[in-house]
PDB file of C-alpha atoms in Angstrom:
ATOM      1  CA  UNK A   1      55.679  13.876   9.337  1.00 48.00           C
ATOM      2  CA  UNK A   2      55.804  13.238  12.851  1.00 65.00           C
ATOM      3  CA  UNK A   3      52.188  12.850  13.391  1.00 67.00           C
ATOM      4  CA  UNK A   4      52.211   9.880  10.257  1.00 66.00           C
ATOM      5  CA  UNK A   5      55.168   8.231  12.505  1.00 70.00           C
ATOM      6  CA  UNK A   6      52.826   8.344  15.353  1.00 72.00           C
ATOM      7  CA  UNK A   7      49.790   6.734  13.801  1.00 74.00           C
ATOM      8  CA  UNK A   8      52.044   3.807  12.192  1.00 75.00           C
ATOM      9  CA  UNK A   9      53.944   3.022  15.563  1.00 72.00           C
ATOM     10  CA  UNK A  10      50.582   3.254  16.838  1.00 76.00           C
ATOM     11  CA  UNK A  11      48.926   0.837  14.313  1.00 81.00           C
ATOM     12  CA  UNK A  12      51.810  -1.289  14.291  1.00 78.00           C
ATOM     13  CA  UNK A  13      51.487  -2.218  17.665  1.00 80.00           C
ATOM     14  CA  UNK A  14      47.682  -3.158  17.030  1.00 85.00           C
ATOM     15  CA  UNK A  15      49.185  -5.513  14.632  1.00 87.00           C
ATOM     16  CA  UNK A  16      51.554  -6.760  17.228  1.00 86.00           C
ATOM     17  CA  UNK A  17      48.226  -7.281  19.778  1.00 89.00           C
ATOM     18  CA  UNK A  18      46.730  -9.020  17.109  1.00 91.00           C
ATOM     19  CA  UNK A  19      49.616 -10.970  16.264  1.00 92.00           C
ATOM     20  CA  UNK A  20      50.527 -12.220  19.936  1.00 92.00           C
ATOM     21  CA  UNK A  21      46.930 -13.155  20.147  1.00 94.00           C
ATOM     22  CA  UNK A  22      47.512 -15.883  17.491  1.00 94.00           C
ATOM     23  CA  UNK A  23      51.127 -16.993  18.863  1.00 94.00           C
ATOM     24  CA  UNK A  24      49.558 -17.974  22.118  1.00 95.00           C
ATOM     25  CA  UNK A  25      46.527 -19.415  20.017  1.00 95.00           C
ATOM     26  CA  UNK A  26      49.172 -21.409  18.476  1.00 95.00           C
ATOM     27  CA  UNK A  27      51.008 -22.458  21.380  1.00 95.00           C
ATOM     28  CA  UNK A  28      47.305 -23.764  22.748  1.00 96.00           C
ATOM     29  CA  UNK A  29      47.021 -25.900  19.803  1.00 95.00           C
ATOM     30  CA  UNK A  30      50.741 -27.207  20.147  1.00 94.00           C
ATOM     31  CA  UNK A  31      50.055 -28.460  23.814  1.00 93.00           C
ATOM     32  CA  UNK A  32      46.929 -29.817  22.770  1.00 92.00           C
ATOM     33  CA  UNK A  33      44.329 -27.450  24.110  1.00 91.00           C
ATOM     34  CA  UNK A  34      44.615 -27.979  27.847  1.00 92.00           C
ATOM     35  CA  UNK A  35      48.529 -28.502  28.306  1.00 95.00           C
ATOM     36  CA  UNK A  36      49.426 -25.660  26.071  1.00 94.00           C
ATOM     37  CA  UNK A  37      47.327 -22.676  28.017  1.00 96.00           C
ATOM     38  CA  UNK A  38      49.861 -22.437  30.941  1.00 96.00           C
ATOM     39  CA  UNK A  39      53.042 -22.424  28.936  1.00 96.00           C
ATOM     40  CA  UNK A  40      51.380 -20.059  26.060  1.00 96.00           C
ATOM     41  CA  UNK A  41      50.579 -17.880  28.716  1.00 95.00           C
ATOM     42  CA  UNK A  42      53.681 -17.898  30.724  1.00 95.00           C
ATOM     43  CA  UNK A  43      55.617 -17.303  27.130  1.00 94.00           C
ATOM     44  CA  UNK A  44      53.480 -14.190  26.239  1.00 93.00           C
ATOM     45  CA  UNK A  45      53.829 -12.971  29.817  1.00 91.00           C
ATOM     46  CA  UNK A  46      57.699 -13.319  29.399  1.00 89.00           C
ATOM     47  CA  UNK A  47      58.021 -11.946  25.976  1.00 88.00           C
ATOM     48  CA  UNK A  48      56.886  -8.041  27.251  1.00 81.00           C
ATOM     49  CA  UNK A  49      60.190  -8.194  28.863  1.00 77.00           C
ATOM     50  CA  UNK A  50      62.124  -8.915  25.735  1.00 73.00           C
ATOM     51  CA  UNK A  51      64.253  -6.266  23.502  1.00 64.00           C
ATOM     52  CA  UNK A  52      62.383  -8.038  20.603  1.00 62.00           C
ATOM     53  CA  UNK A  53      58.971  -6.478  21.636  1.00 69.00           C
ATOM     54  CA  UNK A  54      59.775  -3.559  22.908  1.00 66.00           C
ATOM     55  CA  UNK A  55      61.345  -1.614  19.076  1.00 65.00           C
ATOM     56  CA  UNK A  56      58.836   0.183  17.838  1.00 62.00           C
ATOM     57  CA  UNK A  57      59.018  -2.012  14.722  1.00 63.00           C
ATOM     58  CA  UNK A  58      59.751  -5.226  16.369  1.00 69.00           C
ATOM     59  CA  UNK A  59      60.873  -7.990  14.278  1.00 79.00           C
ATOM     60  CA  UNK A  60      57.880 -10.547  13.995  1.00 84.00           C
ATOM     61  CA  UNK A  61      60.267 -13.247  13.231  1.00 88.00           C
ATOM     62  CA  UNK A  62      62.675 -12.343  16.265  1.00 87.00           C
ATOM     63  CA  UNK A  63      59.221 -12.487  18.307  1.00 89.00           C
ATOM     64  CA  UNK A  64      58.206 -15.489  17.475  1.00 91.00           C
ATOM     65  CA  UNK A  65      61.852 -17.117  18.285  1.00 90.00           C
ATOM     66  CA  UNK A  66      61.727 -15.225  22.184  1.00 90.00           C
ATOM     67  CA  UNK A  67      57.890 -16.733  22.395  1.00 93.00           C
ATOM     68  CA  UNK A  68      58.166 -20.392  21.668  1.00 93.00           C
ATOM     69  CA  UNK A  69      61.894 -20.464  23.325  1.00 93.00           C
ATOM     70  CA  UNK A  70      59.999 -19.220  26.506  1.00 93.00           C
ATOM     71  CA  UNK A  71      57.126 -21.349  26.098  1.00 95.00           C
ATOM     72  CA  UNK A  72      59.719 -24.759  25.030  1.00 94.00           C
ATOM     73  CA  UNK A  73      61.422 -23.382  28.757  1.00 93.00           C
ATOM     74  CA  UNK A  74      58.291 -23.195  30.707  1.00 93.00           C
ATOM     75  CA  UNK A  75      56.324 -26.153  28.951  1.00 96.00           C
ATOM     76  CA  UNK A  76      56.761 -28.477  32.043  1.00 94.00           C
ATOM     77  CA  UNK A  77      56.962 -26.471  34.780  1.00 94.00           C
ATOM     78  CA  UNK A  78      54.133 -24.712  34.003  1.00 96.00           C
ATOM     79  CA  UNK A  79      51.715 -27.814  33.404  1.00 96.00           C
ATOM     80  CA  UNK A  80      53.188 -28.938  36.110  1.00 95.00           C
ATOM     81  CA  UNK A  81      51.138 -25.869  37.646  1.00 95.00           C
ATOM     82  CA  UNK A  82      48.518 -26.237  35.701  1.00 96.00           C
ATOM     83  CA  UNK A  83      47.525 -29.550  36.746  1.00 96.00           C
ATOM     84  CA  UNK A  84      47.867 -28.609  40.488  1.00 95.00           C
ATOM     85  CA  UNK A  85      45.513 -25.957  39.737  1.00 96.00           C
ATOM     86  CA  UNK A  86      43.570 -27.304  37.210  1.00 95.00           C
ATOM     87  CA  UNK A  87      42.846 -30.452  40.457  1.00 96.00           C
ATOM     88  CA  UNK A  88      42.316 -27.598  43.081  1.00 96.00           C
ATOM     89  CA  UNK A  89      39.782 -25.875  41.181  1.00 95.00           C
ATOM     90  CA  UNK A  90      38.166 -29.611  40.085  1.00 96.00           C
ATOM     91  CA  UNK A  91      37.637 -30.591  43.859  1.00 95.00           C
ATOM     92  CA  UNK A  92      36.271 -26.840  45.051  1.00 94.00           C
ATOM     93  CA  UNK A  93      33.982 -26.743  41.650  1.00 93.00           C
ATOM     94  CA  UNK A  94      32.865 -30.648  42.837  1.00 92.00           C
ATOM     95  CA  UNK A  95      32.039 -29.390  46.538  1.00 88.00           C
ATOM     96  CA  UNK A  96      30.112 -26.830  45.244  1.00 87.00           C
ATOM     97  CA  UNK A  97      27.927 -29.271  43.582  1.00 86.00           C
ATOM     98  CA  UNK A  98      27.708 -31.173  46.693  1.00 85.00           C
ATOM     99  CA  UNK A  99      26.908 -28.266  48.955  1.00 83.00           C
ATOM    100  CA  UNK A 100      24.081 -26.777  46.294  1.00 80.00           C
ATOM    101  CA  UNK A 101      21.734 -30.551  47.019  1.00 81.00           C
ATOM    102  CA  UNK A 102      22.184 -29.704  50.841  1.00 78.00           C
ATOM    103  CA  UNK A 103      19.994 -26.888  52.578  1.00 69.00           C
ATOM    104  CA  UNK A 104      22.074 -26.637  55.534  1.00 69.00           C
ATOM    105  CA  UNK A 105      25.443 -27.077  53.600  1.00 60.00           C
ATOM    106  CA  UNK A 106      23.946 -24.372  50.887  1.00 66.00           C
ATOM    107  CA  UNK A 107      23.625 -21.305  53.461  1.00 65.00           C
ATOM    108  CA  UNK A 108      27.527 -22.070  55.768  1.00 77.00           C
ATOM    109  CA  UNK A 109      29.696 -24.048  53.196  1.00 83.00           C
ATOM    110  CA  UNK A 110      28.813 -22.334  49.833  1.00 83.00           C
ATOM    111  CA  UNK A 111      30.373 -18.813  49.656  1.00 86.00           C
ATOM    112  CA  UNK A 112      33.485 -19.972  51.220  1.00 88.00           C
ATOM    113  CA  UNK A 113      34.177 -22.380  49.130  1.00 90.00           C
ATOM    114  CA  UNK A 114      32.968 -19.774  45.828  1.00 90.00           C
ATOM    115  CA  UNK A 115      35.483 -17.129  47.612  1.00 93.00           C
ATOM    116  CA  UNK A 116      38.481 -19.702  47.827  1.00 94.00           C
ATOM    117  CA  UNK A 117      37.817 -20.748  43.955  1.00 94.00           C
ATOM    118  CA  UNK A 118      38.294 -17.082  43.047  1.00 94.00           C
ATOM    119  CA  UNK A 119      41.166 -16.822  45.701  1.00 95.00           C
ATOM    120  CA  UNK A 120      42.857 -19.514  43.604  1.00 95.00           C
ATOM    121  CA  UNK A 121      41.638 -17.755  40.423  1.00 94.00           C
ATOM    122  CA  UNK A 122      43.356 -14.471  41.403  1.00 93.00           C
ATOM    123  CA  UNK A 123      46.636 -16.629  42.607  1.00 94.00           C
ATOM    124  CA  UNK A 124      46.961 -18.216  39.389  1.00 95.00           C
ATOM    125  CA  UNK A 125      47.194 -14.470  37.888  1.00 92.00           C
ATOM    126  CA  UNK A 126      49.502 -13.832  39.885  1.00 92.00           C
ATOM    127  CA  UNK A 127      51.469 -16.751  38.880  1.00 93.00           C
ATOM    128  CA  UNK A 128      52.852 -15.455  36.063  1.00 92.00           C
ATOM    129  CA  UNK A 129      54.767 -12.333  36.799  1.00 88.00           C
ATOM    130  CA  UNK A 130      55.980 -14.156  39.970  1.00 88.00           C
ATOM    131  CA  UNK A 131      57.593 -16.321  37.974  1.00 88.00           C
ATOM    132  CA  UNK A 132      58.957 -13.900  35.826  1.00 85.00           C
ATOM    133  CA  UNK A 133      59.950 -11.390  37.817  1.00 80.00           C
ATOM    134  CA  UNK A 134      61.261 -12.875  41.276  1.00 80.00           C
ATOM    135  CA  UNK A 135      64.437 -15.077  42.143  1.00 79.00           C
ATOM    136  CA  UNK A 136      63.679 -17.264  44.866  1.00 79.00           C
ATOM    137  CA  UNK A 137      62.872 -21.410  44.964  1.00 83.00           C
ATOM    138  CA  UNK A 138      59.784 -22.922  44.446  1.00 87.00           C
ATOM    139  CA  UNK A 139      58.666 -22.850  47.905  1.00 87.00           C
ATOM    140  CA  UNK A 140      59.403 -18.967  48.411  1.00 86.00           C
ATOM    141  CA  UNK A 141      57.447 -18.113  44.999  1.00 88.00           C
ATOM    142  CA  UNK A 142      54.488 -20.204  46.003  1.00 90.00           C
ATOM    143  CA  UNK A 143      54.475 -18.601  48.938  1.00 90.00           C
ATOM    144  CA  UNK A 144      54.416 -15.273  47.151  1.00 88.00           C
ATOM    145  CA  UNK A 145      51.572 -16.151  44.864  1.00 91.00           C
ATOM    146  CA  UNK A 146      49.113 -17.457  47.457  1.00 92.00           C
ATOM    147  CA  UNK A 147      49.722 -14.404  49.795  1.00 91.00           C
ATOM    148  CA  UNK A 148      49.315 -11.667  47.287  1.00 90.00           C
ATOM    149  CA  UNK A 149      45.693 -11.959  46.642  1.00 91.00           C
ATOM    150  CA  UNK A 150      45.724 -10.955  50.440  1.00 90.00           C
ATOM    151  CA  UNK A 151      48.407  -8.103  49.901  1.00 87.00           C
ATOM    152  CA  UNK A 152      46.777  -6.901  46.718  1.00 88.00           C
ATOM    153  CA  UNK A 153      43.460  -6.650  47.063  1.00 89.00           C
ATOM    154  CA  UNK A 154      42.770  -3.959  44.904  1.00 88.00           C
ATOM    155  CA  UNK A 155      44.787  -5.716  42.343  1.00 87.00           C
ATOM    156  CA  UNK A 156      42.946  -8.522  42.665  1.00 90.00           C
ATOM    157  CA  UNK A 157      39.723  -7.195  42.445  1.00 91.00           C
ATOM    158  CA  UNK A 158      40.913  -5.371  39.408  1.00 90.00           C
ATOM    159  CA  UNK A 159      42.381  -8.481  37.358  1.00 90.00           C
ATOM    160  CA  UNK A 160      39.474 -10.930  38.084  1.00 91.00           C
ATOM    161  CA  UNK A 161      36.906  -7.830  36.775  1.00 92.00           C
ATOM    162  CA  UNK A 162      39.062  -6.509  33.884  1.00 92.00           C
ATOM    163  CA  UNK A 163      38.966 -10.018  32.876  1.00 92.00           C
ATOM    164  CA  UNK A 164      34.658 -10.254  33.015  1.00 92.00           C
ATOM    165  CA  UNK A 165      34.685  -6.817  31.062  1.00 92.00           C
ATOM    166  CA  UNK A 166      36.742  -8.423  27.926  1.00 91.00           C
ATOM    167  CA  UNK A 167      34.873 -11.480  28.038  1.00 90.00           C
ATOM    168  CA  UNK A 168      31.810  -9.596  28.113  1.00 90.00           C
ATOM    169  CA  UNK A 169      32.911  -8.007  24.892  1.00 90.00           C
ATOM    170  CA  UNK A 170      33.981 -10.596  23.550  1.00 87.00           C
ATOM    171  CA  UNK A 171      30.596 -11.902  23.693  1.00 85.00           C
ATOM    172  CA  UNK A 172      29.049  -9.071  22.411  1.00 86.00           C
ATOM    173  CA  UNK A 173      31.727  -9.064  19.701  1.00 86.00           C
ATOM    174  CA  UNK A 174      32.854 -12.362  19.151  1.00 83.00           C
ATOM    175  CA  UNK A 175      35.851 -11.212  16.775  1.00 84.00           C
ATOM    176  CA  UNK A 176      37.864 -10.248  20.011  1.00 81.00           C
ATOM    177  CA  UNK A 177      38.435 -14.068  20.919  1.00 80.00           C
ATOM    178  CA  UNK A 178      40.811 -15.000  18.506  1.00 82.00           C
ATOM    179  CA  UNK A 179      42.149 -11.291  17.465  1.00 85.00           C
ATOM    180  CA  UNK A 180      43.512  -9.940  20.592  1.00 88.00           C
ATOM    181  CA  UNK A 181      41.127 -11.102  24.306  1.00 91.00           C
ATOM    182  CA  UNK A 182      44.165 -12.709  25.255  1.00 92.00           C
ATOM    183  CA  UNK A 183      46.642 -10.870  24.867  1.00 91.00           C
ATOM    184  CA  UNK A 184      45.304  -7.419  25.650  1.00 92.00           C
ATOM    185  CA  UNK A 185      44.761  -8.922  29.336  1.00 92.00           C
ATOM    186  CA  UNK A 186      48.249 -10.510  29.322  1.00 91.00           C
ATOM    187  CA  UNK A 187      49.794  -6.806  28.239  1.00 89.00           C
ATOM    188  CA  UNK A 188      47.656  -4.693  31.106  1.00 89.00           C
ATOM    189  CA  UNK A 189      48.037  -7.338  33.697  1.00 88.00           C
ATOM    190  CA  UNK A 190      51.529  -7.537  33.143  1.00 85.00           C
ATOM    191  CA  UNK A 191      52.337  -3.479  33.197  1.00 81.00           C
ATOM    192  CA  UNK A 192      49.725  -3.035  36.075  1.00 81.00           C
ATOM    193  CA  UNK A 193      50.675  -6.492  38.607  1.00 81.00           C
ATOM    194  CA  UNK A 194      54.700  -5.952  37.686  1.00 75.00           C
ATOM    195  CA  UNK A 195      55.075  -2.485  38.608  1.00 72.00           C
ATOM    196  CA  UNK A 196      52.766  -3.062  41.260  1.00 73.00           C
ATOM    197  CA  UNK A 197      55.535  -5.660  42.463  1.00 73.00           C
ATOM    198  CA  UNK A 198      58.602  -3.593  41.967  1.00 69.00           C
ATOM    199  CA  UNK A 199      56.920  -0.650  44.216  1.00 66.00           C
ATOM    200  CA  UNK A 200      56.715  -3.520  46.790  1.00 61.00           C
ATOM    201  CA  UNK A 201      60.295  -4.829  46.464  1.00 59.00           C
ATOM    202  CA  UNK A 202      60.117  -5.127  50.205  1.00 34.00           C
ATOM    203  CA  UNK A 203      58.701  -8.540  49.519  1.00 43.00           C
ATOM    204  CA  UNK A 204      60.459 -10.943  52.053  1.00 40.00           C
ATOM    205  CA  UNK A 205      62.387 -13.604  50.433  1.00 39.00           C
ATOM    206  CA  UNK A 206      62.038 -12.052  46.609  1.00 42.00           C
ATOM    207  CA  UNK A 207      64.037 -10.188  44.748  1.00 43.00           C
ATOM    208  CA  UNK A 208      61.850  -7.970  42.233  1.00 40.00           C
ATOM    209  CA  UNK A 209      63.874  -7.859  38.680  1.00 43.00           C
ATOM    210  CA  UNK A 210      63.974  -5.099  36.913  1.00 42.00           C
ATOM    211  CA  UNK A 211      62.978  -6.483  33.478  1.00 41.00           C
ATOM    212  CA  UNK A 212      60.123  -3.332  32.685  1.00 37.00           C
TER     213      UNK A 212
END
């Protein structure tokens, strides 16, 4: 019987992708759309650390109590994020617009400014686990995130694509959007950026958890 164990730990944790998937779809629609995507996504990102998830037949109750007390912590700190981003991104996406009606400004001024929109992009990725993961004040983590994109590279690169593949399938399929797009990323990110992290706990100023 141990290869009918496997399959239902396996399929039970599709369920659990699945069923993550619609928390943070839920905690969207509790912020309103735009001012629940941060804190949904900082609650889903702290719930892999959680004894809840982790059992091999987690409690779906017990997860939904860890998610929305994480996302209830994080609600205004992490819109509080969200707008600075959201205002970064705004202006660069605006100068863009600007620079594409001018010849001159087209060729010098328009693949900086496309490579610091996906330097933010990558930083607010990165947000996340740093937030998670690390002790340190606000100034020392926001440090942290916009320096990473520079010390990961690789990782970078890797988030930002992994990200185009599952949007490309969700295109292709469009059932992937609201069964599990989200929260497939949010599960790989999380194992690949946090133990990327933890093998550089040499990070000045941090201290690297160890929540995996």
């Amino acid at each position: 019987m141990a290869w009918s164990n496997k399959i239902m730990i396996y399929l039970d944790k599709a369920v659990n992708i699945i069923y993550l998937n619609l928390l943070w779809l839920a905690g969207v629609v509790l912020g309103l759309g735009f001012f629940g995507v941060f804190p949904a996504t900082y609650a889903l990102f702290h719930l892999q650390k959680e004894e809840a998830y982790k059992a091999d037949y987690p409690s779906y109750l017990q997860i939904a109590k860890s998610f929305f007390t994480a996302y209830k912590k994080g609600f205004i700190k992490m819109n509080g994020l969200a707008l600075i981003y959201g205002a970064i991104l705004y202006v660069l996406w605006i100068d863009m617009q600007l620079v594409k009606q001018m010849a001159i400004g087209l060729a010098v001024l328009y693949y900086p400014l496309l490579f610091i929109m996906i330097y933010v992009l990558a930083a607010i990725v990165y947000t996340f686990p740093v937030a998670i993961h690390t002790e340190g004040t606000f100034k020392q983590k926001a440090k942290l995130v916009l320096a990473l994109p520079l010390l990961m590279p690789v990782q970078s690169i890797f988030s930002l694509l992994f990200f185009l593949v599952l949007l490309a399938a969700a295109y292709k399929f469009s059932i992937i959007l609201p069964l599990c797009f989200v929260s497939i990323y949010i599960i790989c990110i999380e194992r690949f950026i946090s133990g990327e992290l933890m093998k550089k706990g040499a990070i000045k100023e941090e201290i690297i958890k160890e929540n995996m």
